[in-house]
PDB file of C-alpha atoms in Angstrom:
ATOM      1  CA  MET A   1    -164.299 -89.077 151.892  1.00  0.00           C
ATOM      2  CA  ALA A   2    -163.657 -91.417 148.984  1.00  0.00           C
ATOM      3  CA  ALA A   3    -166.126 -89.480 146.839  1.00  0.00           C
ATOM      4  CA  PHE A   4    -164.364 -86.225 147.730  1.00  0.00           C
ATOM      5  CA  ASN A   5    -161.002 -87.675 146.719  1.00  0.00           C
ATOM      6  CA  VAL A   6    -162.424 -88.780 143.375  1.00  0.00           C
ATOM      7  CA  ILE A   7    -163.975 -85.372 142.675  1.00  0.00           C
ATOM      8  CA  PHE A   8    -160.793 -83.587 143.772  1.00  0.00           C
ATOM      9  CA  GLY A   9    -158.696 -85.837 141.548  1.00  0.00           C
ATOM     10  CA  CYS A  10    -160.943 -85.199 138.555  1.00  0.00           C
ATOM     11  CA  VAL A  11    -160.852 -81.436 139.086  1.00  0.00           C
ATOM     12  CA  MET A  12    -157.057 -81.447 139.364  1.00  0.00           C
ATOM     13  CA  ALA A  13    -156.733 -83.603 136.257  1.00  0.00           C
ATOM     14  CA  LEU A  14    -159.012 -81.223 134.348  1.00  0.00           C
ATOM     15  CA  LEU A  15    -156.975 -78.201 135.479  1.00  0.00           C
ATOM     16  CA  ILE A  16    -153.728 -79.864 134.434  1.00  0.00           C
ATOM     17  CA  ILE A  17    -155.158 -80.690 131.003  1.00  0.00           C
ATOM     18  CA  LEU A  18    -156.472 -77.155 130.538  1.00  0.00           C
ATOM     19  CA  PHE A  19    -153.158 -75.705 131.736  1.00  0.00           C
ATOM     20  CA  THR A  20    -151.353 -77.805 129.127  1.00  0.00           C
ATOM     21  CA  ILE A  21    -153.547 -77.209 126.095  1.00  0.00           C
ATOM     22  CA  SER A  22    -155.094 -73.753 126.617  1.00  0.00           C
ATOM     23  CA  SER A  23    -153.130 -70.515 126.889  1.00  0.00           C
ATOM     24  CA  ILE A  24    -156.217 -68.721 128.234  1.00  0.00           C
ATOM     25  CA  ALA A  25    -156.714 -71.314 130.967  1.00  0.00           C
ATOM     26  CA  ARG A  26    -153.000 -71.132 131.755  1.00  0.00           C
ATOM     27  CA  TYR A  27    -153.305 -67.342 132.087  1.00  0.00           C
ATOM     28  CA  TYR A  28    -156.100 -67.534 134.659  1.00  0.00           C
ATOM     29  CA  ILE A  29    -154.607 -70.478 136.548  1.00  0.00           C
ATOM     30  CA  LYS A  30    -151.245 -68.741 136.870  1.00  0.00           C
ATOM     31  CA  PHE A  31    -152.783 -65.473 138.010  1.00  0.00           C
ATOM     32  CA  THR A  32    -154.915 -67.335 140.540  1.00  0.00           C
ATOM     33  CA  LEU A  33    -151.778 -69.033 141.867  1.00  0.00           C
ATOM     34  CA  PHE A  34    -150.023 -65.659 141.964  1.00  0.00           C
ATOM     35  CA  VAL A  35    -152.793 -64.088 144.038  1.00  0.00           C
ATOM     36  CA  VAL A  36    -153.347 -67.037 146.391  1.00  0.00           C
ATOM     37  CA  LEU A  37    -149.680 -67.810 147.020  1.00  0.00           C
ATOM     38  CA  SER A  38    -148.791 -64.120 147.433  1.00  0.00           C
ATOM     39  CA  LEU A  39    -151.559 -63.792 150.002  1.00  0.00           C
ATOM     40  CA  ILE A  40    -150.411 -66.870 151.907  1.00  0.00           C
ATOM     41  CA  PHE A  41    -146.681 -66.160 151.885  1.00  0.00           C
ATOM     42  CA  ALA A  42    -147.035 -62.449 152.649  1.00  0.00           C
ATOM     43  CA  THR A  43    -149.362 -62.946 155.604  1.00  0.00           C
ATOM     44  CA  ALA A  44    -148.145 -66.211 157.170  1.00  0.00           C
ATOM     45  CA  PRO A  45    -145.271 -64.455 159.005  1.00  0.00           C
ATOM     46  CA  LEU A  46    -147.601 -61.722 160.361  1.00  0.00           C
ATOM     47  CA  PRO A  47    -147.307 -62.850 164.011  1.00  0.00           C
ATOM     48  CA  LEU A  48    -143.530 -62.412 163.820  1.00  0.00           C
ATOM     49  CA  MET A  49    -143.945 -58.920 162.377  1.00  0.00           C
ATOM     50  CA  PHE A  50    -145.735 -57.731 165.512  1.00  0.00           C
ATOM     51  CA  LEU A  51    -142.501 -58.276 167.439  1.00  0.00           C
ATOM     52  CA  LYS A  52    -140.928 -55.380 165.527  1.00  0.00           C
ATOM     53  CA  PRO A  53    -143.655 -53.513 163.633  1.00  0.00           C
ATOM     54  CA  PHE A  54    -142.898 -51.330 160.602  1.00  0.00           C
ATOM     55  CA  ASP A  55    -139.405 -52.781 160.229  1.00  0.00           C
ATOM     56  CA  PRO A  56    -138.415 -53.284 156.554  1.00  0.00           C
ATOM     57  CA  LYS A  57    -136.779 -56.564 157.551  1.00  0.00           C
ATOM     58  CA  ASN A  58    -140.269 -57.962 158.172  1.00  0.00           C
ATOM     59  CA  ALA A  59    -140.562 -58.378 154.409  1.00  0.00           C
ATOM     60  CA  LEU A  60    -137.504 -60.620 154.055  1.00  0.00           C
ATOM     61  CA  ILE A  61    -139.327 -63.897 154.781  1.00  0.00           C
ATOM     62  CA  PRO A  62    -142.295 -63.127 152.480  1.00  0.00           C
ATOM     63  CA  ALA A  63    -139.829 -61.975 149.804  1.00  0.00           C
ATOM     64  CA  ALA A  64    -137.964 -65.282 149.945  1.00  0.00           C
ATOM     65  CA  PHE A  65    -141.201 -67.244 149.470  1.00  0.00           C
ATOM     66  CA  LEU A  66    -142.341 -64.913 146.692  1.00  0.00           C
ATOM     67  CA  ARG A  67    -139.100 -65.504 144.790  1.00  0.00           C
ATOM     68  CA  LEU A  68    -139.782 -69.231 145.051  1.00  0.00           C
ATOM     69  CA  THR A  69    -143.308 -68.682 143.742  1.00  0.00           C
ATOM     70  CA  ALA A  70    -141.964 -66.708 140.790  1.00  0.00           C
ATOM     71  CA  ARG A  71    -139.720 -69.596 139.803  1.00  0.00           C
ATOM     72  CA  LEU A  72    -142.628 -72.039 140.117  1.00  0.00           C
ATOM     73  CA  LEU A  73    -144.564 -69.866 137.657  1.00  0.00           C
ATOM     74  CA  GLY A  74    -141.678 -69.945 135.198  1.00  0.00           C
ATOM     75  CA  ILE A  75    -140.245 -66.478 135.804  1.00  0.00           C
ATOM     76  CA  ARG A  76    -136.458 -66.195 135.859  1.00  0.00           C
ATOM     77  CA  TRP A  77    -134.417 -63.076 136.462  1.00  0.00           C
ATOM     78  CA  THR A  78    -130.961 -61.598 136.254  1.00  0.00           C
ATOM     79  CA  VAL A  79    -129.886 -58.635 138.376  1.00  0.00           C
ATOM     80  CA  ARG A  80    -127.319 -56.224 136.996  1.00  0.00           C
ATOM     81  CA  GLY A  81    -125.645 -53.245 138.621  1.00  0.00           C
ATOM     82  CA  LEU A  82    -125.422 -54.423 142.228  1.00  0.00           C
ATOM     83  CA  GLU A  83    -122.219 -52.409 142.501  1.00  0.00           C
ATOM     84  CA  ASN A  84    -124.349 -49.272 142.173  1.00  0.00           C
ATOM     85  CA  VAL A  85    -126.167 -49.884 145.471  1.00  0.00           C
ATOM     86  CA  ASP A  86    -124.875 -47.670 148.298  1.00  0.00           C
ATOM     87  CA  ASP A  87    -126.350 -48.718 151.638  1.00  0.00           C
ATOM     88  CA  SER A  88    -124.390 -46.062 153.531  1.00  0.00           C
ATOM     89  CA  ARG A  89    -127.082 -43.501 152.675  1.00  0.00           C
ATOM     90  CA  GLY A  90    -130.690 -43.200 151.659  1.00  0.00           C
ATOM     91  CA  ALA A  91    -132.003 -42.865 148.129  1.00  0.00           C
ATOM     92  CA  VAL A  92    -135.178 -42.495 146.118  1.00  0.00           C
ATOM     93  CA  VAL A  93    -135.462 -45.666 144.034  1.00  0.00           C
ATOM     94  CA  LEU A  94    -137.504 -45.386 140.836  1.00  0.00           C
ATOM     95  CA  LEU A  95    -138.897 -48.440 139.023  1.00  0.00           C
ATOM     96  CA  ASN A  96    -140.925 -48.784 135.855  1.00  0.00           C
ATOM     97  CA  HIS A  97    -144.394 -50.213 136.444  1.00  0.00           C
ATOM     98  CA  GLN A  98    -145.788 -52.984 134.223  1.00  0.00           C
ATOM     99  CA  SER A  99    -148.062 -55.325 136.166  1.00  0.00           C
ATOM    100  CA  CYS A 100    -149.117 -56.488 139.600  1.00  0.00           C
ATOM    101  CA  ILE A 101    -146.414 -59.142 139.285  1.00  0.00           C
ATOM    102  CA  ASP A 102    -143.956 -56.291 139.860  1.00  0.00           C
ATOM    103  CA  LEU A 103    -144.364 -57.640 143.382  1.00  0.00           C
ATOM    104  CA  TYR A 104    -141.830 -60.289 142.392  1.00  0.00           C
ATOM    105  CA  VAL A 105    -139.338 -57.575 141.408  1.00  0.00           C
ATOM    106  CA  LEU A 106    -139.724 -56.016 144.854  1.00  0.00           C
ATOM    107  CA  ALA A 107    -139.122 -59.455 146.363  1.00  0.00           C
ATOM    108  CA  VAL A 108    -135.859 -59.698 144.438  1.00  0.00           C
ATOM    109  CA  LEU A 109    -134.707 -56.205 145.410  1.00  0.00           C
ATOM    110  CA  TRP A 110    -135.643 -56.347 149.089  1.00  0.00           C
ATOM    111  CA  PRO A 111    -132.590 -58.286 150.336  1.00  0.00           C
ATOM    112  CA  LEU A 112    -130.283 -56.392 147.952  1.00  0.00           C
ATOM    113  CA  MET A 113    -131.061 -52.900 149.256  1.00  0.00           C
ATOM    114  CA  ALA A 114    -131.064 -52.097 152.957  1.00  0.00           C
ATOM    115  CA  ARG A 115    -133.970 -50.329 154.691  1.00  0.00           C
ATOM    116  CA  CYS A 116    -136.438 -50.410 151.769  1.00  0.00           C
ATOM    117  CA  THR A 117    -139.820 -48.729 151.935  1.00  0.00           C
ATOM    118  CA  VAL A 118    -142.414 -48.912 149.171  1.00  0.00           C
ATOM    119  CA  VAL A 119    -144.950 -46.228 148.333  1.00  0.00           C
ATOM    120  CA  SER A 120    -148.309 -47.704 147.316  1.00  0.00           C
ATOM    121  CA  LYS A 121    -151.873 -46.570 146.703  1.00  0.00           C
ATOM    122  CA  ARG A 122    -154.115 -46.376 149.760  1.00  0.00           C
ATOM    123  CA  SER A 123    -156.596 -49.010 148.553  1.00  0.00           C
ATOM    124  CA  LEU A 124    -153.997 -51.745 149.060  1.00  0.00           C
ATOM    125  CA  GLN A 125    -154.004 -51.076 152.791  1.00  0.00           C
ATOM    126  CA  TYR A 126    -157.615 -52.233 153.045  1.00  0.00           C
ATOM    127  CA  LEU A 127    -156.958 -55.620 151.424  1.00  0.00           C
ATOM    128  CA  VAL A 128    -156.784 -57.431 154.763  1.00  0.00           C
ATOM    129  CA  PRO A 129    -154.692 -59.391 155.679  1.00  0.00           C
ATOM    130  CA  PHE A 130    -152.310 -58.681 152.765  1.00  0.00           C
ATOM    131  CA  GLY A 131    -152.532 -54.929 153.298  1.00  0.00           C
ATOM    132  CA  THR A 132    -151.875 -55.430 157.005  1.00  0.00           C
ATOM    133  CA  ALA A 133    -148.696 -57.363 156.233  1.00  0.00           C
ATOM    134  CA  THR A 134    -147.433 -54.690 153.835  1.00  0.00           C
ATOM    135  CA  TRP A 135    -148.181 -52.056 156.475  1.00  0.00           C
ATOM    136  CA  MET A 136    -146.173 -54.010 159.047  1.00  0.00           C
ATOM    137  CA  TRP A 137    -143.054 -53.985 156.874  1.00  0.00           C
ATOM    138  CA  GLY A 138    -143.291 -50.233 156.452  1.00  0.00           C
ATOM    139  CA  THR A 139    -145.202 -49.621 153.221  1.00  0.00           C
ATOM    140  CA  VAL A 140    -146.233 -45.988 152.844  1.00  0.00           C
ATOM    141  CA  PHE A 141    -149.808 -45.568 151.611  1.00  0.00           C
ATOM    142  CA  ILE A 142    -150.965 -42.466 149.772  1.00  0.00           C
ATOM    143  CA  ASP A 143    -154.165 -41.254 148.144  1.00  0.00           C
ATOM    144  CA  ARG A 144    -152.890 -40.504 144.665  1.00  0.00           C
ATOM    145  CA  GLY A 145    -153.847 -37.088 143.436  1.00  0.00           C
ATOM    146  CA  ALA A 146    -154.890 -35.935 146.906  1.00  0.00           C
ATOM    147  CA  SER A 147    -153.226 -33.013 148.676  1.00  0.00           C
ATOM    148  CA  SER A 148    -152.435 -35.315 151.596  1.00  0.00           C
ATOM    149  CA  ALA A 149    -150.096 -37.340 149.378  1.00  0.00           C
ATOM    150  CA  ARG A 150    -147.577 -34.498 149.233  1.00  0.00           C
ATOM    151  CA  SER A 151    -147.425 -34.176 153.046  1.00  0.00           C
ATOM    152  CA  VAL A 152    -146.942 -37.939 153.409  1.00  0.00           C
ATOM    153  CA  LEU A 153    -144.114 -37.914 150.888  1.00  0.00           C
ATOM    154  CA  ASN A 154    -142.560 -34.901 152.632  1.00  0.00           C
ATOM    155  CA  LYS A 155    -142.327 -36.962 155.815  1.00  0.00           C
ATOM    156  CA  GLN A 156    -140.631 -39.723 153.850  1.00  0.00           C
ATOM    157  CA  SER A 157    -137.955 -37.303 152.695  1.00  0.00           C
ATOM    158  CA  GLU A 158    -136.999 -37.021 156.371  1.00  0.00           C
ATOM    159  CA  ALA A 159    -136.774 -40.815 156.626  1.00  0.00           C
ATOM    160  CA  VAL A 160    -134.575 -40.949 153.528  1.00  0.00           C
ATOM    161  CA  LYS A 161    -132.300 -38.243 154.898  1.00  0.00           C
ATOM    162  CA  ASN A 162    -132.151 -39.117 158.589  1.00  0.00           C
ATOM    163  CA  HIS A 163    -132.697 -42.880 158.615  1.00  0.00           C
ATOM    164  CA  LYS A 164    -131.049 -43.743 155.287  1.00  0.00           C
ATOM    165  CA  ARG A 165    -134.206 -45.313 153.919  1.00  0.00           C
ATOM    166  CA  LYS A 166    -134.514 -46.514 150.344  1.00  0.00           C
ATOM    167  CA  LEU A 167    -137.874 -45.157 149.189  1.00  0.00           C
ATOM    168  CA  LEU A 168    -139.206 -47.218 146.251  1.00  0.00           C
ATOM    169  CA  LEU A 169    -141.669 -45.532 143.911  1.00  0.00           C
ATOM    170  CA  PHE A 170    -143.200 -46.084 140.477  1.00  0.00           C
ATOM    171  CA  PRO A 171    -142.909 -42.627 138.863  1.00  0.00           C
ATOM    172  CA  GLU A 172    -145.198 -43.547 135.958  1.00  0.00           C
ATOM    173  CA  GLY A 173    -148.036 -43.768 138.443  1.00  0.00           C
ATOM    174  CA  THR A 174    -149.911 -46.549 136.654  1.00  0.00           C
ATOM    175  CA  ARG A 175    -149.266 -49.939 135.101  1.00  0.00           C
ATOM    176  CA  HIS A 176    -148.737 -50.393 131.383  1.00  0.00           C
ATOM    177  CA  SER A 177    -147.226 -52.918 128.988  1.00  0.00           C
ATOM    178  CA  GLY A 178    -146.015 -50.639 126.210  1.00  0.00           C
ATOM    179  CA  ASP A 179    -142.577 -50.198 124.712  1.00  0.00           C
ATOM    180  CA  LYS A 180    -142.297 -46.597 125.912  1.00  0.00           C
ATOM    181  CA  LEU A 181    -142.264 -45.567 129.556  1.00  0.00           C
ATOM    182  CA  LEU A 182    -145.139 -43.282 130.524  1.00  0.00           C
ATOM    183  CA  PRO A 183    -144.303 -39.683 131.476  1.00  0.00           C
ATOM    184  CA  PHE A 184    -142.822 -39.538 134.975  1.00  0.00           C
ATOM    185  CA  ARG A 185    -144.596 -37.674 137.733  1.00  0.00           C
ATOM    186  CA  LYS A 186    -142.509 -35.217 139.711  1.00  0.00           C
ATOM    187  CA  GLY A 187    -143.443 -36.233 143.264  1.00  0.00           C
ATOM    188  CA  ALA A 188    -140.550 -38.653 143.683  1.00  0.00           C
ATOM    189  CA  PHE A 189    -138.083 -36.056 142.442  1.00  0.00           C
ATOM    190  CA  HIS A 190    -139.337 -33.486 144.945  1.00  0.00           C
ATOM    191  CA  VAL A 191    -138.731 -36.042 147.702  1.00  0.00           C
ATOM    192  CA  ALA A 192    -135.157 -36.581 146.503  1.00  0.00           C
ATOM    193  CA  LEU A 193    -134.455 -32.850 146.381  1.00  0.00           C
ATOM    194  CA  ASP A 194    -136.004 -32.232 149.802  1.00  0.00           C
ATOM    195  CA  ALA A 195    -133.915 -35.037 151.293  1.00  0.00           C
ATOM    196  CA  GLY A 196    -130.760 -34.049 149.446  1.00  0.00           C
ATOM    197  CA  ALA A 197    -130.652 -37.704 148.395  1.00  0.00           C
ATOM    198  CA  PRO A 198    -129.666 -39.334 145.112  1.00  0.00           C
ATOM    199  CA  ILE A 199    -132.050 -41.035 142.717  1.00  0.00           C
ATOM    200  CA  GLN A 200    -131.466 -44.736 142.046  1.00  0.00           C
ATOM    201  CA  PRO A 201    -133.135 -45.802 138.787  1.00  0.00           C
ATOM    202  CA  VAL A 202    -134.052 -49.484 138.518  1.00  0.00           C
ATOM    203  CA  VAL A 203    -135.217 -50.767 135.149  1.00  0.00           C
ATOM    204  CA  VAL A 204    -137.138 -54.006 134.647  1.00  0.00           C
ATOM    205  CA  SER A 205    -137.182 -55.368 131.104  1.00  0.00           C
ATOM    206  CA  LYS A 206    -140.514 -55.916 129.387  1.00  0.00           C
ATOM    207  CA  TYR A 207    -142.643 -58.892 130.434  1.00  0.00           C
ATOM    208  CA  HIS A 208    -142.756 -60.489 126.998  1.00  0.00           C
ATOM    209  CA  PHE A 209    -144.305 -63.593 128.537  1.00  0.00           C
ATOM    210  CA  LEU A 210    -147.320 -61.667 129.856  1.00  0.00           C
ATOM    211  CA  ASP A 211    -150.109 -60.191 127.730  1.00  0.00           C
ATOM    212  CA  SER A 212    -153.424 -59.337 129.387  1.00  0.00           C
ATOM    213  CA  GLU A 213    -155.164 -58.524 126.103  1.00  0.00           C
ATOM    214  CA  SER A 214    -154.542 -61.955 124.584  1.00  0.00           C
ATOM    215  CA  HIS A 215    -154.697 -63.653 128.000  1.00  0.00           C
ATOM    216  CA  ARG A 216    -151.204 -65.112 127.822  1.00  0.00           C
ATOM    217  CA  PHE A 217    -149.026 -65.839 130.848  1.00  0.00           C
ATOM    218  CA  GLY A 218    -146.105 -67.963 129.736  1.00  0.00           C
ATOM    219  CA  SER A 219    -142.608 -68.409 131.093  1.00  0.00           C
ATOM    220  CA  GLY A 220    -139.703 -66.103 130.486  1.00  0.00           C
ATOM    221  CA  GLU A 221    -136.790 -64.088 131.747  1.00  0.00           C
ATOM    222  CA  ILE A 222    -136.536 -60.547 133.008  1.00  0.00           C
ATOM    223  CA  ILE A 223    -133.467 -58.391 133.488  1.00  0.00           C
ATOM    224  CA  ILE A 224    -133.440 -56.077 136.502  1.00  0.00           C
ATOM    225  CA  THR A 225    -130.874 -53.316 136.020  1.00  0.00           C
ATOM    226  CA  ILE A 226    -129.803 -51.093 138.914  1.00  0.00           C
ATOM    227  CA  LEU A 227    -128.419 -47.932 137.335  1.00  0.00           C
ATOM    228  CA  PRO A 228    -125.766 -45.662 138.875  1.00  0.00           C
ATOM    229  CA  LEU A 229    -126.978 -43.083 141.360  1.00  0.00           C
ATOM    230  CA  ILE A 230    -128.082 -39.727 139.961  1.00  0.00           C
ATOM    231  CA  GLU A 231    -126.925 -37.096 142.431  1.00  0.00           C
ATOM    232  CA  THR A 232    -129.331 -34.270 143.257  1.00  0.00           C
ATOM    233  CA  GLU A 233    -127.022 -32.150 145.376  1.00  0.00           C
ATOM    234  CA  GLY A 234    -126.975 -28.618 144.013  1.00  0.00           C
ATOM    235  CA  THR A 235    -130.140 -29.163 141.961  1.00  0.00           C
ATOM    236  CA  ILE A 236    -132.784 -26.497 142.513  1.00  0.00           C
ATOM    237  CA  LYS A 237    -136.545 -26.823 142.135  1.00  0.00           C
ATOM    238  CA  GLU A 238    -136.459 -24.864 138.891  1.00  0.00           C
ATOM    239  CA  ASP A 239    -134.272 -27.601 137.362  1.00  0.00           C
ATOM    240  CA  ILE A 240    -136.549 -30.468 138.341  1.00  0.00           C
ATOM    241  CA  SER A 241    -137.999 -30.859 134.838  1.00  0.00           C
ATOM    242  CA  ASN A 242    -134.500 -31.417 133.461  1.00  0.00           C
ATOM    243  CA  LEU A 243    -133.823 -33.959 136.206  1.00  0.00           C
ATOM    244  CA  VAL A 244    -137.037 -35.810 135.334  1.00  0.00           C
ATOM    245  CA  GLU A 245    -136.179 -35.830 131.636  1.00  0.00           C
ATOM    246  CA  THR A 246    -132.610 -37.019 132.217  1.00  0.00           C
ATOM    247  CA  THR A 247    -133.764 -39.842 134.494  1.00  0.00           C
ATOM    248  CA  GLN A 248    -136.526 -40.996 132.169  1.00  0.00           C
ATOM    249  CA  ASN A 249    -134.224 -40.962 129.134  1.00  0.00           C
ATOM    250  CA  LYS A 250    -131.656 -43.111 130.936  1.00  0.00           C
ATOM    251  CA  MET A 251    -134.313 -45.578 132.065  1.00  0.00           C
ATOM    252  CA  GLN A 252    -135.939 -45.711 128.624  1.00  0.00           C
ATOM    253  CA  GLU A 253    -132.614 -46.512 126.965  1.00  0.00           C
ATOM    254  CA  VAL A 254    -131.966 -49.409 129.329  1.00  0.00           C
ATOM    255  CA  PHE A 255    -135.576 -50.594 129.117  1.00  0.00           C
ATOM    256  CA  SER A 256    -135.438 -50.769 125.309  1.00  0.00           C
ATOM    257  CA  ARG A 257    -132.061 -52.512 125.276  1.00  0.00           C
ATOM    258  CA  THR A 258    -132.778 -55.139 127.929  1.00  0.00           C
ATOM    259  CA  SER A 259    -136.268 -55.806 126.540  1.00  0.00           C
ATOM    260  CA  THR A 260    -134.650 -56.613 123.200  1.00  0.00           C
ATOM    261  CA  GLU A 261    -132.253 -58.970 124.988  1.00  0.00           C
ATOM    262  CA  THR A 262    -135.010 -60.948 126.678  1.00  0.00           C
ATOM    263  CA  PHE A 263    -137.335 -61.193 123.685  1.00  0.00           C
ATOM    264  CA  PRO A 264    -135.607 -64.209 122.011  1.00  0.00           C
ATOM    265  CA  ARG A 265    -135.667 -66.049 125.340  1.00  0.00           C
ATOM    266  CA  LEU A 266    -139.469 -66.098 125.465  1.00  0.00           C
ATOM    267  CA  SER A 267    -141.143 -69.429 126.151  1.00  0.00           C
ATOM    268  CA  MET A 268    -144.840 -70.037 125.690  1.00  0.00           C
ATOM    269  CA  HIS A 269    -145.089 -72.659 128.432  1.00  0.00           C
TER     270      HIS A 269
END
């Protein structure tokens, strides 16, 4: 036992030294903590979730722990536009997609918007037990690009309309770290039109503290901006391209502005 304690102490001391002096080591240590702690905090409340399966409120406890984890990793956030949230009806919520740590953004939004449901790729469902936990708080899994995805999303339009769900999607479809948002896919907009529901754009400023190419994961601030609802009532399918363009332009403008705001606040540690 004494030998184990000595070895454990030496390993921890080495990790602390590497974390302090090496940005590459800090990158991998932080991502390891992100994965391990997310797995623990998301799945620990699983037994409680079985009492009321598929209820969005099942994610509230994991979300609280995930927000704590984010702060431990040096991520701070400011939320703007809370007055634009209307919980009296459903909406299709669109977010820009930068990294797997967008999970922390979802953790921030979950208690701020009632009846949230996230749309995610099918492969996540098979990452047991994390995928099981996400399934139990109502995550909708789709096979991207498959014909079945459209039918699944069509069912969600009924949930948005009849059960006032907030359906959260990443319209870019894939992660990226650029300064320009990727072209939006139209699936989310079809859901909004079918449900007769508004679109709620949510813009997350650029993760200046995170760079996968140079293996840098520092500390920094993000601004989460909830934009005013974009009404879809009266919009026909033939106008969907204009709706997509209008939404993306609004989100791009806010993304560029808030990313400029957070850039001077970057910290390397």
